[in-house]
Tab-separated table of C-alpha atoms in Angstrom:
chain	number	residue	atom	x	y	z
A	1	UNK	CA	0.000	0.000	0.000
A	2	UNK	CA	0.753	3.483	-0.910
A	3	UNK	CA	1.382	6.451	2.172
A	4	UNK	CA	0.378	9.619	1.592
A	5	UNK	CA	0.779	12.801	4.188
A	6	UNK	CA	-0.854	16.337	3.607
A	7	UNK	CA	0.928	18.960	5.242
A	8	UNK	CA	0.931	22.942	4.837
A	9	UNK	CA	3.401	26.154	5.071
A	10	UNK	CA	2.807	29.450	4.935
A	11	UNK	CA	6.087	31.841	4.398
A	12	UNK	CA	5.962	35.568	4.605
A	13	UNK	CA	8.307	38.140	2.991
A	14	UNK	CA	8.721	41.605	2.442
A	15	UNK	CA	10.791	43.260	-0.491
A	16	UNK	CA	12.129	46.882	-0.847
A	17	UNK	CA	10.805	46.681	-4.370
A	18	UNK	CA	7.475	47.877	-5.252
A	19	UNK	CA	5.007	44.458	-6.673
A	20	UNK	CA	4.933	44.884	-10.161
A	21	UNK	CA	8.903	44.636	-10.006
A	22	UNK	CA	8.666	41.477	-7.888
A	23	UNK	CA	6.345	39.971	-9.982
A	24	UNK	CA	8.133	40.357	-13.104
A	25	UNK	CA	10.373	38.014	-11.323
A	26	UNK	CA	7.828	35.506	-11.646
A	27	UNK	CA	6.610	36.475	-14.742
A	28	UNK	CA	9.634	36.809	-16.836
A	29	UNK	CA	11.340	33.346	-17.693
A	30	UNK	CA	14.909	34.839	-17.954
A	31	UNK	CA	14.827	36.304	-14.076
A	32	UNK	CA	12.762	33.476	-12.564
A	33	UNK	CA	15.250	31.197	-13.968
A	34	UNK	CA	18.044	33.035	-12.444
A	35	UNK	CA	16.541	33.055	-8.785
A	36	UNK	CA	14.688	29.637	-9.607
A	37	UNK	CA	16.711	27.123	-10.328
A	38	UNK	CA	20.228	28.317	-11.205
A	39	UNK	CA	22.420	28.746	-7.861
A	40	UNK	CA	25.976	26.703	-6.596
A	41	UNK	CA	25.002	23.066	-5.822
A	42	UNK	CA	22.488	22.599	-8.280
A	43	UNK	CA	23.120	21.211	-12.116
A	44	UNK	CA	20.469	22.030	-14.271
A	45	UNK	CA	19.596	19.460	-17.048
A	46	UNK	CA	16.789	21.643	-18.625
A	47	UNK	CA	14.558	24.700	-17.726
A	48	UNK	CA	11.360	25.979	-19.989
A	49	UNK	CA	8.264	28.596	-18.549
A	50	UNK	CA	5.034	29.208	-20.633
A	51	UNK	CA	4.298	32.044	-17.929
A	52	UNK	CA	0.136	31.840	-18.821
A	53	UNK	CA	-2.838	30.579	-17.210
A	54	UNK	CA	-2.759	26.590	-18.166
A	55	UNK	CA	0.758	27.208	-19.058
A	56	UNK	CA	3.530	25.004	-17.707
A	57	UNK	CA	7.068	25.213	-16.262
A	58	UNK	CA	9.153	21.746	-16.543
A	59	UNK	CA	12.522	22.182	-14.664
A	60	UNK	CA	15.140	19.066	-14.068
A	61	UNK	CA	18.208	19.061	-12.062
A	62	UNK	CA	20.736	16.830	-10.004
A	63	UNK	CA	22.328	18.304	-6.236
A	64	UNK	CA	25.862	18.583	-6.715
A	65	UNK	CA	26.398	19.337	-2.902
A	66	UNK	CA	24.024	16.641	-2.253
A	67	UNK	CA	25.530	13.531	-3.229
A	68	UNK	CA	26.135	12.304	0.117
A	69	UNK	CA	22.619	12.085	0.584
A	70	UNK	CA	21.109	11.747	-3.108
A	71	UNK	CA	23.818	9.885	-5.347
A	72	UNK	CA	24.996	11.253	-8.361
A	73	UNK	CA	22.527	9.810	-10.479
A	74	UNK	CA	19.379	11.072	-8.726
A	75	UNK	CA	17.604	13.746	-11.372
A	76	UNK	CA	14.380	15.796	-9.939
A	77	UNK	CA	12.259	17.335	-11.869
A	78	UNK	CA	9.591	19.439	-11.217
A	79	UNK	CA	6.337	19.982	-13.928
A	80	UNK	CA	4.230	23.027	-12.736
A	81	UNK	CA	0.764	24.181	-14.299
A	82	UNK	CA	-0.115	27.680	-13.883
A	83	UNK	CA	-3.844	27.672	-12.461
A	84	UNK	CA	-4.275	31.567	-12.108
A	85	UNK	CA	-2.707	34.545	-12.777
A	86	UNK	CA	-3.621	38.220	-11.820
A	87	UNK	CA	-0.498	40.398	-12.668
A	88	UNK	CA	1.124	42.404	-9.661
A	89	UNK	CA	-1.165	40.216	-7.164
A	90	UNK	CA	-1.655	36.320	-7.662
A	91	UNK	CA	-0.138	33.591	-8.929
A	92	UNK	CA	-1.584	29.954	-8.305
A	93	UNK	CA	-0.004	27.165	-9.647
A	94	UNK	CA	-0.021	23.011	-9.234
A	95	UNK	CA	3.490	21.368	-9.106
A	96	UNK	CA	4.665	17.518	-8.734
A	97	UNK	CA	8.182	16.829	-8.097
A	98	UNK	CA	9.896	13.045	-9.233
A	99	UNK	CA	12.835	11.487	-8.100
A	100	UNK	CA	13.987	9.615	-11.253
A	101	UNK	CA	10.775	9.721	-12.631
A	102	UNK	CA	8.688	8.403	-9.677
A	103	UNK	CA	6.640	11.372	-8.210
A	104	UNK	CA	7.097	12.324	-4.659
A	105	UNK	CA	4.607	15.169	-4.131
A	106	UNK	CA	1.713	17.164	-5.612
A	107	UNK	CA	1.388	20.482	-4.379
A	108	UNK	CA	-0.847	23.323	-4.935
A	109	UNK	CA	0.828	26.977	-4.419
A	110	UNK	CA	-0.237	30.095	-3.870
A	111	UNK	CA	1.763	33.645	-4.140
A	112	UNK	CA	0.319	37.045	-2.966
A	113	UNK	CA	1.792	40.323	-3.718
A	114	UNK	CA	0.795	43.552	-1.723
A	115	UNK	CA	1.981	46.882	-1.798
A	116	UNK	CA	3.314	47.896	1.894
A	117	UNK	CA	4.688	51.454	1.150
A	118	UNK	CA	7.373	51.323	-1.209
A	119	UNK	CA	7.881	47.807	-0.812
A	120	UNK	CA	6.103	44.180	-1.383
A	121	UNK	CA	4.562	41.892	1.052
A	122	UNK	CA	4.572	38.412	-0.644
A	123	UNK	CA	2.700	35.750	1.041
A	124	UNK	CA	3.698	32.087	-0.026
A	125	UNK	CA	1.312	29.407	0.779
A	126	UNK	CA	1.786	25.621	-0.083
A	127	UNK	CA	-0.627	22.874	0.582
A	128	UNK	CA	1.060	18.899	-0.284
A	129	UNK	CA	0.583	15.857	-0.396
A	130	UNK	CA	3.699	13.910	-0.125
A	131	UNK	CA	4.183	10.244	-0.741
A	132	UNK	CA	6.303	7.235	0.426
A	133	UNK	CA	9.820	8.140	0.722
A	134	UNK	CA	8.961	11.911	0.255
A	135	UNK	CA	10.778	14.618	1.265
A	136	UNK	CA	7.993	16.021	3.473
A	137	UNK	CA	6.992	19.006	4.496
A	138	UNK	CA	10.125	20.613	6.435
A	139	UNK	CA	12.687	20.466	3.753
A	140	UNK	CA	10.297	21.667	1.572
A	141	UNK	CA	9.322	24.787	3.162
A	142	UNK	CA	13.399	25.192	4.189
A	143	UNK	CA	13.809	24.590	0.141
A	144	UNK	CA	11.341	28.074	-0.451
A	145	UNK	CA	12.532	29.735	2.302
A	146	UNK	CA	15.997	29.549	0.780
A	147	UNK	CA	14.438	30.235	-2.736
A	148	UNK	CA	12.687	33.449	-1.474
A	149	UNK	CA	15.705	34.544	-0.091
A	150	UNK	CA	17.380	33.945	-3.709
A	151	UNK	CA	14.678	35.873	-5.173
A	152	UNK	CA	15.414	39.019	-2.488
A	153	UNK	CA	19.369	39.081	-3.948
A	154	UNK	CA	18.130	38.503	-7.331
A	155	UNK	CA	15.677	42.070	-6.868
A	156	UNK	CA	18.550	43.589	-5.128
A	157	UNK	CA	20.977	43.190	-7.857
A	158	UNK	CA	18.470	44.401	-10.577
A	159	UNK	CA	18.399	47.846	-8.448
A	160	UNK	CA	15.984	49.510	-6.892
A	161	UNK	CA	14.236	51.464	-10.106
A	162	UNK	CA	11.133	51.630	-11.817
B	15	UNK	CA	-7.205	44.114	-5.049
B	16	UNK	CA	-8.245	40.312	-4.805
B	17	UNK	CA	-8.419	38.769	-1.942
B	18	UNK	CA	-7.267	35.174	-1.097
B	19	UNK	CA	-8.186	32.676	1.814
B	20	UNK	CA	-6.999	29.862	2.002
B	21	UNK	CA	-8.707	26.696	4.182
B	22	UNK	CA	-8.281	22.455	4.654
B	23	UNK	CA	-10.882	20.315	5.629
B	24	UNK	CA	-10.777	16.372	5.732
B	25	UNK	CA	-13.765	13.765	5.850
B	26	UNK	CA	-13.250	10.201	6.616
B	27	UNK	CA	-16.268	7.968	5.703
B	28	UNK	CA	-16.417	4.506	5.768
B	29	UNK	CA	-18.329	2.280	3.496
B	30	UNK	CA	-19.273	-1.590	3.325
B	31	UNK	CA	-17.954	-2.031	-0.004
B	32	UNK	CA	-14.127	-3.337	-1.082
B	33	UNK	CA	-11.582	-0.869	-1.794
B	34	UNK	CA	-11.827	-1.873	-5.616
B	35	UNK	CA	-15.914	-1.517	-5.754
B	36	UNK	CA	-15.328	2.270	-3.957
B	37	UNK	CA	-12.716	3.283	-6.522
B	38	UNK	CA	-14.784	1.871	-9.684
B	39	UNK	CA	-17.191	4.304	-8.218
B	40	UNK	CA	-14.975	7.007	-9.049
B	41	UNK	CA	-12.594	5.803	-12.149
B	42	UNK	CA	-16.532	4.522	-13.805
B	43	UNK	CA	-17.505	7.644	-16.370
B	44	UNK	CA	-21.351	6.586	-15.960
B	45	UNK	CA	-21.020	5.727	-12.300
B	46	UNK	CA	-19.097	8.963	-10.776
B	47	UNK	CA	-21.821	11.201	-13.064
B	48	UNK	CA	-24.774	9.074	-11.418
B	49	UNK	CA	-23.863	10.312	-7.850
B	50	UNK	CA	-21.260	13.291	-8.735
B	51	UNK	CA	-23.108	15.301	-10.437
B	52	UNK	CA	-26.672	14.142	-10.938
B	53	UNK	CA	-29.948	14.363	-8.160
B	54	UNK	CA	-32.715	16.480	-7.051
B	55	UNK	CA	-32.079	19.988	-7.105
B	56	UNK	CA	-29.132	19.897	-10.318
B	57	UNK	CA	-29.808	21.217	-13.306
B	58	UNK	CA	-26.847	19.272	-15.169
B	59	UNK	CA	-25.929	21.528	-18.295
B	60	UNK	CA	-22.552	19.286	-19.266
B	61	UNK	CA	-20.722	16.428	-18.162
B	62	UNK	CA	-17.637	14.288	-19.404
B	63	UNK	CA	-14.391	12.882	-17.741
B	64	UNK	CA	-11.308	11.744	-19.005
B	65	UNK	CA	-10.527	9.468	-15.922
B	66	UNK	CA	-6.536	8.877	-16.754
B	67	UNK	CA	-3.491	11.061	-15.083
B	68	UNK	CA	-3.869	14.384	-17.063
B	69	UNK	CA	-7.113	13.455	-18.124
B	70	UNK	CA	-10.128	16.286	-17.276
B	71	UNK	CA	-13.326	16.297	-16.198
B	72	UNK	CA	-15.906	19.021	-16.974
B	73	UNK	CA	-18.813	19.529	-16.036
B	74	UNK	CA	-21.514	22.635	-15.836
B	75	UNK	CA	-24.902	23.094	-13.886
B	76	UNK	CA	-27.165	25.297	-12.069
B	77	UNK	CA	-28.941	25.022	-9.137
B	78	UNK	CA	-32.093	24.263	-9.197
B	79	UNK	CA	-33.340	24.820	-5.337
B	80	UNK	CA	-31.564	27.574	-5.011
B	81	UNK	CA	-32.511	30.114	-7.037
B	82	UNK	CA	-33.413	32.410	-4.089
B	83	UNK	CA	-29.204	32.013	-3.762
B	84	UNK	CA	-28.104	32.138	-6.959
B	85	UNK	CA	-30.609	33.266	-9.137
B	86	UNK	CA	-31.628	31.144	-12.256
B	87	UNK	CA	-28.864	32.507	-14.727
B	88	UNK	CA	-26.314	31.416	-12.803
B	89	UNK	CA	-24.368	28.837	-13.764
B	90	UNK	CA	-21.337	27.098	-12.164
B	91	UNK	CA	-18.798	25.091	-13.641
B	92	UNK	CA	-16.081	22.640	-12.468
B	93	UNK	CA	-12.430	21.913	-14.240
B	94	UNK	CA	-10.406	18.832	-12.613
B	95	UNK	CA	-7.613	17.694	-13.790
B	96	UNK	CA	-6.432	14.299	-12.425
B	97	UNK	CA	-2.626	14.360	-11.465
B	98	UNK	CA	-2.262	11.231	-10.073
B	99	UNK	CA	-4.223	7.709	-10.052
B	100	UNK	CA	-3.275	4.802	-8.291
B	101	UNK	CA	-6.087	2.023	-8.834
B	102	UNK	CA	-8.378	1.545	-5.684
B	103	UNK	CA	-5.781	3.336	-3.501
B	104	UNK	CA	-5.418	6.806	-4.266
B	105	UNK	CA	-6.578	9.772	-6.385
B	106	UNK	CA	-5.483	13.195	-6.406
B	107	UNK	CA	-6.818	15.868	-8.628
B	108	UNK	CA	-6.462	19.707	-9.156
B	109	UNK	CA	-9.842	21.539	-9.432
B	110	UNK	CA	-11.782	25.388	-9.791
B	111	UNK	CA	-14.836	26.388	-9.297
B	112	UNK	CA	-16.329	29.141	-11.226
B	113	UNK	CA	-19.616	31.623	-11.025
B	114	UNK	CA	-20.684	32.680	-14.849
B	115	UNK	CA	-16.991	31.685	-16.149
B	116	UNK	CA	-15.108	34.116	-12.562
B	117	UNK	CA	-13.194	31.387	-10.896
B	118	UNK	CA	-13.821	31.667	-7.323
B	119	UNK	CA	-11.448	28.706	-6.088
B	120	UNK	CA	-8.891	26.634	-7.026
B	121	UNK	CA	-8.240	23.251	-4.737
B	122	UNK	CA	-5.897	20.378	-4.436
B	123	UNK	CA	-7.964	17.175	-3.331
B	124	UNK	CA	-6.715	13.591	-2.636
B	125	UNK	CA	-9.072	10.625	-1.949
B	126	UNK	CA	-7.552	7.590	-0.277
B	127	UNK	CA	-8.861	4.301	0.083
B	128	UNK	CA	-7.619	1.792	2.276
B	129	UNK	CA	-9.267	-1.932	2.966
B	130	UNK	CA	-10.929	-2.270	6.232
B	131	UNK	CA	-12.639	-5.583	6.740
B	132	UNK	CA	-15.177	-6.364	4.384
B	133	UNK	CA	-15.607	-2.531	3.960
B	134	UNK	CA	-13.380	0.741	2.721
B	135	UNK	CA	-12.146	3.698	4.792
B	136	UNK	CA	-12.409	7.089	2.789
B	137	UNK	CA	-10.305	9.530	3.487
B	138	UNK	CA	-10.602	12.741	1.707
B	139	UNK	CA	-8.419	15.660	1.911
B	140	UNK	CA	-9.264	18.958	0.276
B	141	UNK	CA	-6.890	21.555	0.545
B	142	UNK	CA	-8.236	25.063	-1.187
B	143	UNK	CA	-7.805	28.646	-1.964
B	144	UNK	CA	-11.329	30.966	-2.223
B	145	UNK	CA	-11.509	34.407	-4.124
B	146	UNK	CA	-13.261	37.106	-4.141
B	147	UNK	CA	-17.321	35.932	-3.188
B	148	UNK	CA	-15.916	32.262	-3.250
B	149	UNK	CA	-18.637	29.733	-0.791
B	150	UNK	CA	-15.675	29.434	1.573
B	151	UNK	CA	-14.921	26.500	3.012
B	152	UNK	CA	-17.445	25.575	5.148
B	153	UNK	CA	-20.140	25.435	2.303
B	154	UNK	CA	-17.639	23.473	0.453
B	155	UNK	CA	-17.150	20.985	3.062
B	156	UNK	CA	-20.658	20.523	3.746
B	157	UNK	CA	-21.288	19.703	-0.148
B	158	UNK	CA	-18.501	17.058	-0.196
B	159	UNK	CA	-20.103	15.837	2.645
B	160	UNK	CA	-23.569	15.152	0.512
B	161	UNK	CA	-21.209	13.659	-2.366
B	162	UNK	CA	-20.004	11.139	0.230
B	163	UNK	CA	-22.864	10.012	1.135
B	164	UNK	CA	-24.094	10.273	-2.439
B	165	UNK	CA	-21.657	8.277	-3.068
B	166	UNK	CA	-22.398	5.481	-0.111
B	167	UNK	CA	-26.364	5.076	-1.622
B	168	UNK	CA	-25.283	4.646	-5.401
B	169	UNK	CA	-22.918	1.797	-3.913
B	170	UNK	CA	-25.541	0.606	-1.739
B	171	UNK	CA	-28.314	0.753	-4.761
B	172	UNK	CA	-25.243	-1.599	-6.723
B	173	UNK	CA	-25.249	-4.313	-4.501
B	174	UNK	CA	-22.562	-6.122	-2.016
B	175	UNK	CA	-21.313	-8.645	-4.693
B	176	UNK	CA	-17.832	-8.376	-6.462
């Protein structure tokens, strides 16, 4: 028999950028790449965003620090479908994640962008359910924590215009 | 702005029918419409289901006792997408809601089925995320409720046999 476990995280940010910036950094497959996937430790086998409502985003990669724990020859993938999309406020979007082809998790995400003076207050919210030998729910919310701290540097470097 | 809530609710129902007979029940086109989607009160104005991972099911009505609700042009609709099947163990699918073609919510569900006796345990997990004038999650609870036990009379009205 099959085990499955439902979990949830919530992660909240704020950004000294104003939301329309920080959401091009969703929206734009060039920067989300750059705060998404790419980074030291990771090797990135392909990338591709269709940034649309039923649109998809189909990312694979090994951990190159990792192969203590995951073996060189572990490849993850992740296939996302875009659900919703309100520019500068909402994105909701479904994502699985394999291990070598054998799905781990489904997820359903939400992000929420609000103006707080000059700045952004995202809200992440992820409900999963993970399956047998999954990584469950507190790497995966240490995983976007560390992802929305990428995406912070990644709007810092851009600068702080319009 | 739009505004977002996000709630969980989970329903365990048992049922004195084998795992297999409660998942046919489900995967069946003709037997998920006969308690899914069809009884007093429904005015059904669509229906189909592609039951296979990826596969969709559509389907459009109004409703019919409540027009002092909803009024009589209102119709709903409901997109699922089935992400992952695992026969007479586990289904998880991706679904929104929508008012007139606005999408008011977008949910994650899984349905588990585990052998207990001569019977089933059903365990089903809806994670979701309302907009704007979405039913909110206690009216959404309470109609998965009335599915379930939909669902418990058509497999009563089928018989105990294999």
């Amino acid at each position: 028999m099959t085990s499955t476990t439902h979990a949830s995280f919530i992660i909240e940010r704020r950004y000294q950028h104003a939301p329309k910036r920080v959401f091009a950094a969703w929206s734009d497959p060039q920067a989300k790449r750059a705060w998404f996937v790419e980074g030291e430790g990771w090797d990135i086998r392909s990338y591709e965003m269709d940034f649309h409502e039923g649109g998809e985003e189909k990312s694979s990669f090994r951990f190159v620090k990792g192969e203590e724990t995951f073996g060189e020859e572990t490849l993850f993938s992740n296939d996302t479908v875009f659900n919703e999309i309100i520019a500068n406020e909402r994105i909701i979007f479904t994502y699985s994640m394999a291990r070598n082809g054998a799905r781990f998790s489904i997820s359903l995400a939400s992000v929420e962008f609000s103006a707080e003076g000059q700045g952004t207050r995202l809200v992440f919210t992820e409900h999963a359910a993970f399956f047998d030998g999954a990584d469950g729910v507190h790497m995966r919310e240490a995983g976007w924590q560390e992802l929305l701290l990428k995406l912070g540097d990644h709007l810092d470097k851009q600068g702080f215009g319009q």
